[in-house]
mmCIF file of C-alpha atoms in Angstrom:
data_model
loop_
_atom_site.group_PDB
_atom_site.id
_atom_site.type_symbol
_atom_site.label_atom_id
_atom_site.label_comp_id
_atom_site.label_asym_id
_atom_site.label_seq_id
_atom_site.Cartn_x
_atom_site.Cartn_y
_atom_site.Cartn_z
ATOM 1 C CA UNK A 7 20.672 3.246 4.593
ATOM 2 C CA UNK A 8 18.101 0.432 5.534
ATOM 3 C CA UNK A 9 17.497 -0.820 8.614
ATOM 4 C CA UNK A 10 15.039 -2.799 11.110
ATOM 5 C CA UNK A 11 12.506 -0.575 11.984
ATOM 6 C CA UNK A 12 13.876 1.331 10.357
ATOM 7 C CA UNK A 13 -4.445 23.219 -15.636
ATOM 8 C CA UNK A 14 -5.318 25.475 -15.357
ATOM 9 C CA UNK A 15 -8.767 24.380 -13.601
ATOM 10 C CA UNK A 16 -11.529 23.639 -15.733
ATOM 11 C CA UNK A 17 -12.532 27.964 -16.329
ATOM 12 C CA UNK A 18 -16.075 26.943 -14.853
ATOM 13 C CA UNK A 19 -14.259 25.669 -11.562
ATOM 14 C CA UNK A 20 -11.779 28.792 -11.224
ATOM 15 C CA UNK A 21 -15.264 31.109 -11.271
ATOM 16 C CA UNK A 22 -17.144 28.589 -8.825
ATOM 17 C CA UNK A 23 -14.421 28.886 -6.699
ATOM 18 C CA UNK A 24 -14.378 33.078 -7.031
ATOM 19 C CA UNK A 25 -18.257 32.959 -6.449
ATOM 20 C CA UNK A 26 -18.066 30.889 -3.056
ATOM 21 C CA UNK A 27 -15.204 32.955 -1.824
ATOM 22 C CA UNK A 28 -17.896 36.175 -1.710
ATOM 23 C CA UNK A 29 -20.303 33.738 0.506
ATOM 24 C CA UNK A 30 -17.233 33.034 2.982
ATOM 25 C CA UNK A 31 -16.846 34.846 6.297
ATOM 26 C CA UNK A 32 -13.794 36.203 4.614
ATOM 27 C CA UNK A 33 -16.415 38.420 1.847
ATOM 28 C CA UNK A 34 -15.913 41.555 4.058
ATOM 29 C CA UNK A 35 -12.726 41.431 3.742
ATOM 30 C CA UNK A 36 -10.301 42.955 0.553
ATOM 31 C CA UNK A 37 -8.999 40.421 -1.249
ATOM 32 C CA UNK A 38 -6.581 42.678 -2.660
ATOM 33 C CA UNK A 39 -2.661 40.736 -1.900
ATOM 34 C CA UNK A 40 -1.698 43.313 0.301
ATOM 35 C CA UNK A 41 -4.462 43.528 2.223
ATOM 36 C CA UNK A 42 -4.181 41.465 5.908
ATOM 37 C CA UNK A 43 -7.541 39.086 6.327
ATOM 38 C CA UNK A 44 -9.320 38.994 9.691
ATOM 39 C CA UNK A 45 -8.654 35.546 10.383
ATOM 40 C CA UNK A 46 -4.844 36.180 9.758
ATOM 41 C CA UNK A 47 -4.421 38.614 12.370
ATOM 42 C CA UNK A 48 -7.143 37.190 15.326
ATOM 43 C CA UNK A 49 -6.615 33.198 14.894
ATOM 44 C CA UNK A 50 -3.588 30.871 15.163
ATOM 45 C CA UNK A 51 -2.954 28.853 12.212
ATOM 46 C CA UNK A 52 -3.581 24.813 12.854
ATOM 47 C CA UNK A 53 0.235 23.535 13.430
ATOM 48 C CA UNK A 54 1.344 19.862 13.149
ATOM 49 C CA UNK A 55 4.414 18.037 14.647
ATOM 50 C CA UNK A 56 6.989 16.136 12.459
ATOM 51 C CA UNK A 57 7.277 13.169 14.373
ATOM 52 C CA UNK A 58 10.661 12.407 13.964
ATOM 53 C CA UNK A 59 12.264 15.946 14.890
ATOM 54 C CA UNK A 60 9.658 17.602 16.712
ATOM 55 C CA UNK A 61 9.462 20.739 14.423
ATOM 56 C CA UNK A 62 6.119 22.539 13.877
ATOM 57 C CA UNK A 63 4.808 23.533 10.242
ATOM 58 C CA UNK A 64 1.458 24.709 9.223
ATOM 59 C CA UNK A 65 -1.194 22.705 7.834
ATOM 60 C CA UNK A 66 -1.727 24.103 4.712
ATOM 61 C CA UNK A 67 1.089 24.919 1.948
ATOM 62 C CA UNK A 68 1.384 25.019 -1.695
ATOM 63 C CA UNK A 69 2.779 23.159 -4.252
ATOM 64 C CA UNK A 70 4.187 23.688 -7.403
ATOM 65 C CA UNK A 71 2.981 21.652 -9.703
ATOM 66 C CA UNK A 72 -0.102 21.761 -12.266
ATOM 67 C CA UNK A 73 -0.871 25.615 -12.624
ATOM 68 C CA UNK A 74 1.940 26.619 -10.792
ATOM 69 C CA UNK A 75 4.597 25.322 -13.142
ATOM 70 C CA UNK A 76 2.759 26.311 -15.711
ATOM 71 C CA UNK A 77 3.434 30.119 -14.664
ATOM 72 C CA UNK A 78 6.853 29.070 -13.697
ATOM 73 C CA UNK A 79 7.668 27.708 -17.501
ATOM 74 C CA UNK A 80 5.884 31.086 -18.862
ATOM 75 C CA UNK A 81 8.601 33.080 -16.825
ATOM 76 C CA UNK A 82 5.882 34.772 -15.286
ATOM 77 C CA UNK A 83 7.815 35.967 -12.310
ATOM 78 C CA UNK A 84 4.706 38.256 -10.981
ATOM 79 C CA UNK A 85 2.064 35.352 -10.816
ATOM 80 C CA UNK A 86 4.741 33.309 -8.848
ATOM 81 C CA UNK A 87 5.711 35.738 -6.499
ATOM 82 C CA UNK A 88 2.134 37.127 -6.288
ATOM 83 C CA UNK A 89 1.303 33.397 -4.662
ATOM 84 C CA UNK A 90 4.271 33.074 -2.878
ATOM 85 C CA UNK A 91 4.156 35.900 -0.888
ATOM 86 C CA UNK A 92 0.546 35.625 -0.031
ATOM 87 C CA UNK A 93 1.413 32.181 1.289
ATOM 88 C CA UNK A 94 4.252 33.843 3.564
ATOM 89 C CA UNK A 95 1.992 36.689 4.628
ATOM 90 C CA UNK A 96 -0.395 34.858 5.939
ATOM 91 C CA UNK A 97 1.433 32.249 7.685
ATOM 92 C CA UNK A 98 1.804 29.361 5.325
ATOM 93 C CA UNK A 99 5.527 28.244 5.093
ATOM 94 C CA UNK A 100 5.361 24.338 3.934
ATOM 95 C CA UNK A 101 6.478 25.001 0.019
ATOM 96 C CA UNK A 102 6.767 21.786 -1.858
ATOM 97 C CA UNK A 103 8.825 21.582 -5.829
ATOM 98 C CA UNK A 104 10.622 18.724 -7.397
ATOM 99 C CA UNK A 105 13.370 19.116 -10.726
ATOM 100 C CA UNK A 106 10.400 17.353 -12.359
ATOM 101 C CA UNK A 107 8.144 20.301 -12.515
ATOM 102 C CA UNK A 108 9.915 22.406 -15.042
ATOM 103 C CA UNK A 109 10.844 25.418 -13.915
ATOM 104 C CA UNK A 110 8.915 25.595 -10.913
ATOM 105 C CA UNK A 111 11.559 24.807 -8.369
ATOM 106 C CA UNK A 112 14.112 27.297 -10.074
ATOM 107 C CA UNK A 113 11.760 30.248 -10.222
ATOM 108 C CA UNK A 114 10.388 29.722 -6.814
ATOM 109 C CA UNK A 115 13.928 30.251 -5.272
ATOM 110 C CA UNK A 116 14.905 33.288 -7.122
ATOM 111 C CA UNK A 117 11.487 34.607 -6.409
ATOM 112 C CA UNK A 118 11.714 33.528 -2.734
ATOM 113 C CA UNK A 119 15.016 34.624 -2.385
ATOM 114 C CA UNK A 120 14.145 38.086 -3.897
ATOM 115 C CA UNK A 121 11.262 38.002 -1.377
ATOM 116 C CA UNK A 122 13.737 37.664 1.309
ATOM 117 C CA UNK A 123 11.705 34.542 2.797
ATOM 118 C CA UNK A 124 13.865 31.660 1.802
ATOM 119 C CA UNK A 125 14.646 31.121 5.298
ATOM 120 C CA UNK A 126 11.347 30.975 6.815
ATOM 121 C CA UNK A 127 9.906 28.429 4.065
ATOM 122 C CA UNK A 128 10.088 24.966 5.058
ATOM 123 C CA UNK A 129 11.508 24.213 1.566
ATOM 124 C CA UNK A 130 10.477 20.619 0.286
ATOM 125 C CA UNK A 131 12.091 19.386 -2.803
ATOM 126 C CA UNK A 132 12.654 15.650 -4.347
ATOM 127 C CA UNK A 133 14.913 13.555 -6.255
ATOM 128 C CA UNK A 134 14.708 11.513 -8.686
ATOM 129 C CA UNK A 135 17.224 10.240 -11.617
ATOM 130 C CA UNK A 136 16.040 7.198 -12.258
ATOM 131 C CA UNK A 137 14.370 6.825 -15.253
ATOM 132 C CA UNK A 138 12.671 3.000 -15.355
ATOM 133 C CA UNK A 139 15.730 1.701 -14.360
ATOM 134 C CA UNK A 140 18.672 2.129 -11.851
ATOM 135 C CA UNK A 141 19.470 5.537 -10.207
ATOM 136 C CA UNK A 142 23.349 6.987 -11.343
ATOM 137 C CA UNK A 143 24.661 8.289 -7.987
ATOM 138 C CA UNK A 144 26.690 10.889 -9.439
ATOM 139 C CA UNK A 145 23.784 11.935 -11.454
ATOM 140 C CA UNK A 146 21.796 12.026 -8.275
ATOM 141 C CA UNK A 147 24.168 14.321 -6.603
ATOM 142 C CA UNK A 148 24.434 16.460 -9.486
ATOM 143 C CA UNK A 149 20.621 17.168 -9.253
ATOM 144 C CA UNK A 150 20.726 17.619 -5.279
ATOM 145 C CA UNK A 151 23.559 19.886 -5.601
ATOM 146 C CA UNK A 152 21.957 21.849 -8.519
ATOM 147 C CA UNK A 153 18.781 21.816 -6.152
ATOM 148 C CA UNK A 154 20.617 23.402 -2.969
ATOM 149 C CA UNK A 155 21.641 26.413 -6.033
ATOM 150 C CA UNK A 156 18.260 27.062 -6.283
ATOM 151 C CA UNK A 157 17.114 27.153 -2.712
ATOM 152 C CA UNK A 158 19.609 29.518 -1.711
ATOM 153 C CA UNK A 159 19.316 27.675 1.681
ATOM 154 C CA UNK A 160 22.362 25.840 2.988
ATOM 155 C CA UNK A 161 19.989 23.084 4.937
ATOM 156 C CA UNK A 162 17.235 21.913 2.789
ATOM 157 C CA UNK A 163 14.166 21.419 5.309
ATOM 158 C CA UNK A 164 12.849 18.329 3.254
ATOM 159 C CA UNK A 165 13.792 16.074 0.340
ATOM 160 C CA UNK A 166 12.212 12.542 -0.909
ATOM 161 C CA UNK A 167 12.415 10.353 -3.312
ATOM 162 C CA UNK A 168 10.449 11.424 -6.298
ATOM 163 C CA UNK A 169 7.794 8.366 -7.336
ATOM 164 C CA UNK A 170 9.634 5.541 -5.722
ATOM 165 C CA UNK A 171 12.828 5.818 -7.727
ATOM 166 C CA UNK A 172 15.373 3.307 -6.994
ATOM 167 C CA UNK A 173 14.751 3.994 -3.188
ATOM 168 C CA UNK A 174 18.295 1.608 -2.519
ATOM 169 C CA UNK A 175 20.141 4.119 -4.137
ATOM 170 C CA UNK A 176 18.831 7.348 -3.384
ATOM 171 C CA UNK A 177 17.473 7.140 0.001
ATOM 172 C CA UNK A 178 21.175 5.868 0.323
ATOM 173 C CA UNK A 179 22.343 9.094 -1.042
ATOM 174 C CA UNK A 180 19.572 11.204 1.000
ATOM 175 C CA UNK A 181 20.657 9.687 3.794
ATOM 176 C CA UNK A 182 24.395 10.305 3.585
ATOM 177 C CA UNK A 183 23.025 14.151 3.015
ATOM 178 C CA UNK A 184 21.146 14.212 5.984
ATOM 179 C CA UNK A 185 23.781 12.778 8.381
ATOM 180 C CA UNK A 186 26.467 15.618 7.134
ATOM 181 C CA UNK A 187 23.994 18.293 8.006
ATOM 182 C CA UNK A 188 22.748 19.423 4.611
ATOM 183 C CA UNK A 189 19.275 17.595 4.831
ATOM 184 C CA UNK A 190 16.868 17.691 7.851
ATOM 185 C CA UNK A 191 14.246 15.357 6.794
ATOM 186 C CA UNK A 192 14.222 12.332 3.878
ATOM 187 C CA UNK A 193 11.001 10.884 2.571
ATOM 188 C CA UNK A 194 9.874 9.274 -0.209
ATOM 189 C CA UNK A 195 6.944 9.911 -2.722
ATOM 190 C CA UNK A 196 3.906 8.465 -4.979
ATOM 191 C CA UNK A 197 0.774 9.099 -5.770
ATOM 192 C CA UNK A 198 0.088 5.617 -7.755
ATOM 193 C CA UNK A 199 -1.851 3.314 -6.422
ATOM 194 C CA UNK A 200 -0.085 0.806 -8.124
ATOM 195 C CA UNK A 201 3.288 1.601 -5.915
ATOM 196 C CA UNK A 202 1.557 1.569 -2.237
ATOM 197 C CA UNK A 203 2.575 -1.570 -1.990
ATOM 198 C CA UNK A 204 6.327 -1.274 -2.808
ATOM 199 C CA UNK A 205 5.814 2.594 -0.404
ATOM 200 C CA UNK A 206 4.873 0.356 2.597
ATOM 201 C CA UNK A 207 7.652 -1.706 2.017
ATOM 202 C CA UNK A 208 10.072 1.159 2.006
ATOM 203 C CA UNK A 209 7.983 2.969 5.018
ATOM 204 C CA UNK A 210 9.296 -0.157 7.112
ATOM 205 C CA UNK A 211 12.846 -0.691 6.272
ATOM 206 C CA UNK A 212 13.934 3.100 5.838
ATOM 207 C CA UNK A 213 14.197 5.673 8.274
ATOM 208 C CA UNK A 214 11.731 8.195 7.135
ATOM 209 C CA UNK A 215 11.087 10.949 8.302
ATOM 210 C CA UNK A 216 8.176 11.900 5.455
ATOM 211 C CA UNK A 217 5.585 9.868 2.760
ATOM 212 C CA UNK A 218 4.089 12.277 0.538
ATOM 213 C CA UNK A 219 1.151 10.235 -0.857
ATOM 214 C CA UNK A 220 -2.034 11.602 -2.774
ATOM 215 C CA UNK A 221 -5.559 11.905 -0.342
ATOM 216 C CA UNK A 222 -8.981 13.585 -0.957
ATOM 217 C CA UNK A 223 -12.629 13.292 0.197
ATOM 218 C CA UNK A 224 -13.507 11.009 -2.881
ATOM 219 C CA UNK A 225 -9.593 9.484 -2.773
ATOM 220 C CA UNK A 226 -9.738 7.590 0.337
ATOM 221 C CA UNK A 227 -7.415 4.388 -0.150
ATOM 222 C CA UNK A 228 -4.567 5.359 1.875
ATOM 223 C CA UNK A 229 -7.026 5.095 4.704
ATOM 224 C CA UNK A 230 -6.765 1.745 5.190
ATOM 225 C CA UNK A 231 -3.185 0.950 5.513
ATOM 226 C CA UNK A 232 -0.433 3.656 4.334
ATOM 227 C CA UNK A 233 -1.660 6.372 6.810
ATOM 228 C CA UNK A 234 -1.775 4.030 9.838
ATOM 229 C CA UNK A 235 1.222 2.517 8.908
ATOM 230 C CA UNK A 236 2.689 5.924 9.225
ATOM 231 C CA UNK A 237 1.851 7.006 12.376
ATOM 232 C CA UNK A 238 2.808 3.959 13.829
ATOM 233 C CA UNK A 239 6.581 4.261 12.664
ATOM 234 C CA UNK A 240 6.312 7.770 13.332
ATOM 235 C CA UNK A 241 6.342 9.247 9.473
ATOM 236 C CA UNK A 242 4.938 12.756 8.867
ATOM 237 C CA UNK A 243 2.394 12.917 5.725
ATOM 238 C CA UNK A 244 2.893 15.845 2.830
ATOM 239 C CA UNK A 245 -0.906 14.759 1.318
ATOM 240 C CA UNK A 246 -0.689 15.983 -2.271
ATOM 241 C CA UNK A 247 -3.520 16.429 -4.997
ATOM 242 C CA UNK A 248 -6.191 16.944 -2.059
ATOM 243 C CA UNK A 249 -8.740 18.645 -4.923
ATOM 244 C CA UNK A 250 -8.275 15.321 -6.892
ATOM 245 C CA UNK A 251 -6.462 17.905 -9.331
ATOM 246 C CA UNK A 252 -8.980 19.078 -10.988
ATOM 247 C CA UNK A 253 -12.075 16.481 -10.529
ATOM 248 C CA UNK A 254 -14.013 17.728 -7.145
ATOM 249 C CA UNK A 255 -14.086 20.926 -8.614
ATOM 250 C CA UNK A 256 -15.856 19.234 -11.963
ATOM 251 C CA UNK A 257 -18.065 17.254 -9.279
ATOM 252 C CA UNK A 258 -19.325 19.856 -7.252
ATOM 253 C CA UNK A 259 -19.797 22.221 -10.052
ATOM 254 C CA UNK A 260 -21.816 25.187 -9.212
ATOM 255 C CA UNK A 261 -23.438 23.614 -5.907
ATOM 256 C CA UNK A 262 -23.205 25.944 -3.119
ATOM 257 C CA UNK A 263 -21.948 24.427 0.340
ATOM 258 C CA UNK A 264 -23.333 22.250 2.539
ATOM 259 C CA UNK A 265 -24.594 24.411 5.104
ATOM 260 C CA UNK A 266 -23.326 22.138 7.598
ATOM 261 C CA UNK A 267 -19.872 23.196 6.595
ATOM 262 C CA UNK A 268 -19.824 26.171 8.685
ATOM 263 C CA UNK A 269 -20.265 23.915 11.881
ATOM 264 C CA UNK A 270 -16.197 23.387 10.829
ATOM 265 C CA UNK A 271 -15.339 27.288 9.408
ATOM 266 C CA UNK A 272 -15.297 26.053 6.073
ATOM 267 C CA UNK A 273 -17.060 28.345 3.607
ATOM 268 C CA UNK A 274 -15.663 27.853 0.300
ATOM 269 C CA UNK A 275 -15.718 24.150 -1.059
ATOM 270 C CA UNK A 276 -11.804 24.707 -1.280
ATOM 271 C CA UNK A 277 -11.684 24.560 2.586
ATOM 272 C CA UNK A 278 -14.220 21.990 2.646
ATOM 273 C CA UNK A 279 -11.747 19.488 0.688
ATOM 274 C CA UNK A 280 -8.970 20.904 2.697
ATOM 275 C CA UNK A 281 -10.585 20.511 5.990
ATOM 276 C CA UNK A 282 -11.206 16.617 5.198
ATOM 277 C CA UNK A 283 -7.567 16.401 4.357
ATOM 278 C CA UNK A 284 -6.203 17.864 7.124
ATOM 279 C CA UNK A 285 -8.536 16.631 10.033
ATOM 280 C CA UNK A 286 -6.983 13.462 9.511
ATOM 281 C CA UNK A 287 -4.879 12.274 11.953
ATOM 282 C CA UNK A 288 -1.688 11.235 10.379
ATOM 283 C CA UNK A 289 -1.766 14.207 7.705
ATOM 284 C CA UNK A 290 0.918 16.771 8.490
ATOM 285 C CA UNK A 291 0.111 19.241 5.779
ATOM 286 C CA UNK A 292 -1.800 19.548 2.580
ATOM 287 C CA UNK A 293 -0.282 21.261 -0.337
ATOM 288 C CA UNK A 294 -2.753 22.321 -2.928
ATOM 289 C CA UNK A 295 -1.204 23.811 -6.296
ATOM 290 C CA UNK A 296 -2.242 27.151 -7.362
ATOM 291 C CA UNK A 297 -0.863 29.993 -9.275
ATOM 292 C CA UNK A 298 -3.563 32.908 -7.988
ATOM 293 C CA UNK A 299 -3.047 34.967 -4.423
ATOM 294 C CA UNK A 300 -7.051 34.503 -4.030
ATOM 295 C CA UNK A 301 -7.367 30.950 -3.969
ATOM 296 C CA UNK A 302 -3.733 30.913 -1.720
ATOM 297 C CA UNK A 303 -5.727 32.873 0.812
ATOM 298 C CA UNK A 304 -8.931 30.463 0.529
ATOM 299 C CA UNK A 305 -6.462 27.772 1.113
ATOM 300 C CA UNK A 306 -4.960 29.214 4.129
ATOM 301 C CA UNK A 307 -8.683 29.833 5.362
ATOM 302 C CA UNK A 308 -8.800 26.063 5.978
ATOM 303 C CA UNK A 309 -5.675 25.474 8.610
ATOM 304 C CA UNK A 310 -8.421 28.467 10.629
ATOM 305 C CA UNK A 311 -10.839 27.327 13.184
ATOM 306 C CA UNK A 312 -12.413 24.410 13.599
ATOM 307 C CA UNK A 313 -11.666 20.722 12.207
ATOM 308 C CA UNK A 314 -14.655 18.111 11.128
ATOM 309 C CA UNK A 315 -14.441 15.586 13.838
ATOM 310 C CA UNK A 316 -15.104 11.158 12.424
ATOM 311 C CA UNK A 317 -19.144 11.960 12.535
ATOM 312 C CA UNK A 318 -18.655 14.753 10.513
ATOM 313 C CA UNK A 319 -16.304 13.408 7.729
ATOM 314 C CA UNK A 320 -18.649 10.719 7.442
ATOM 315 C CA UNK A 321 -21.190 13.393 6.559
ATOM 316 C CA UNK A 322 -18.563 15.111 3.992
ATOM 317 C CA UNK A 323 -18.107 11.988 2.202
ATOM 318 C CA UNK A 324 -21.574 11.043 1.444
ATOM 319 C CA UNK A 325 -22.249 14.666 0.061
ATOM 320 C CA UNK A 326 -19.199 13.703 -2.439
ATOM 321 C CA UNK A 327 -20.263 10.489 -3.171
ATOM 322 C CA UNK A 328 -23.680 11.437 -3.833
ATOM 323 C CA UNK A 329 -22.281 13.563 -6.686
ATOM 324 C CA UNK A 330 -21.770 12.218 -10.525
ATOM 325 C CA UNK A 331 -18.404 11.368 -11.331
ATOM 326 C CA UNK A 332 -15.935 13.707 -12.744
#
């Protein structure tokens, strides 16, 4: 309730991204899914704080849209749990879904659940009935309750608002959730620029405990007033689409990495764009989409070692905007 302060990547990308991984730190290492990376066993993963409870999650997670749902919808179960388990292994837990990615959040949990890691996953989901027009509550709670059946979990860590749906109604409905016990954290979600605006709004007369906007190296907008806004009313950040989907893989091409890059253990352009992402202040986690256990473990590479400090990101976005346009 309100109140006061209250896909696939382009096939070119997918084998730049391959070819870098054999110039990382990590080439030494299999990169075979049950094989246990250096960096996994002798360095701590970079942990955030959720503001409004206190509770540590890792930096880096995944998400299940793009590529993932698209394995999800095929059925195929191995893919899924292939990523899924490489994620757990190596100390990612942060999982975000939504009902609006086909089957992705009803394949994760029977995979997860098969797995027997549906209780260490900080499981972030999202509702949304509304449909250019005003949100049905009992159509909302249908879809939560349908969403808890596929968890397996009787708390949900997480749920928001998919793309600023009726946020009246169903951070309403969120909220009641959250005060029986059900619900840990509510947020609310968008990654149009053309509802930051109406976001901010919400950000200031809700009680959020998450945003989940879009941010990259070459998507910088939130910058200037969403993220600060957030840490000063004490909202975590899920920062989605932190490749630009697909179009910083297009950009860079079949560049090799800045050299400088190692100065901040990045050595794959994946951890480059990650590293920018996360070495923001206000971003709790990043959660990149994939469907392949390799690039899951290149992912997790970037929430090891050392963050860019400002000077630094400076120098990371003039090597991106030096680059032609996707």
């Amino acid at each position: 309730m309100p109140n006061a302060k209250d896909k696939d990547r382009r096939e070119s990308s997918k084998l730049n991204r391959r070819q870098f991984l054999g110039q990382s730190l990590f080439a030494t290492t299999a990169l075979a899914l049950g094989s246990q990376l250096s960096w996994a066993q002798d360095s701590s993963p970079i942990m955030r704080t959720i503001p409004s409870t206190g509770r540590q999650i890792p930096a880096i997670g995944l998400g299940s849209s793009a590529t993932f749902s698209q394995v999800a919808r095929e059925e195929d179960i191995e893919a899924v749990r292939g990523v899924m388990s490489t994620l757990h292994r190596l100390g990612g837990r942060v999982f975000d879904t939504a009902p609006g990615y086909g089957a992705s959040e009803e394949v994760a949990g029977q995979v997860a659940q098969n797995l027997g890691i549906e209780d260490d996953l900080f499981w972030a989901t999202k509702l949304n009935v509304a449909r250019n027009g005003p949100a049905d509550p009992a159509a909302a709670r249908e879809q939560l309750e349908t969403s808890f059946a596929r968890v397996g979990k009787p708390t949900i860590d997480l749920v928001q608002v998919h793309n600023m749906g009726d946020p009246d109604v169903q951070l309403g409905i969120l909220q009641e959730y959250k005060e029986a016990g059900r619900i840990q954290h509510i947020g609310i979600t968008t990654t149009r620029e053309s509802q930051y605006a109406e976001l901010m709004q919400v950000m200031r007369q809700y009680p959020l405990d998450f945003i989940g906007i879009d941010y990259a190296v070459d998507n910088r907008n939130v910058e200037q007033e969403i993220l600060p806004l957030a840490q000063e009313q004490g909202i975590a950040v899920l920062a989605y689409a932190p490749f630009g989907r697909t179009r910083l893989w297009s950009r860079v091409g079949d560049r090799p990495v800045p050299g400088y890059a190692a100065e901040f253990d990045a050595h794959t352009w994946g951890q480059f764009f990650l590293k920018f992402v996360i070495s923001h202040p206000a971003i709790t986690a990043a959660t990149p989409s994939t469907s392949r256990p390799t690039n899951m473990e290149d992912n997790i590479g970037a929430m090891i070692g050392r963050l860019p400090d400002q000077a630094m990101r400076q120098r990371m976005i003039a090597t991106i905007d030096e680059l032609p346009m996707a």
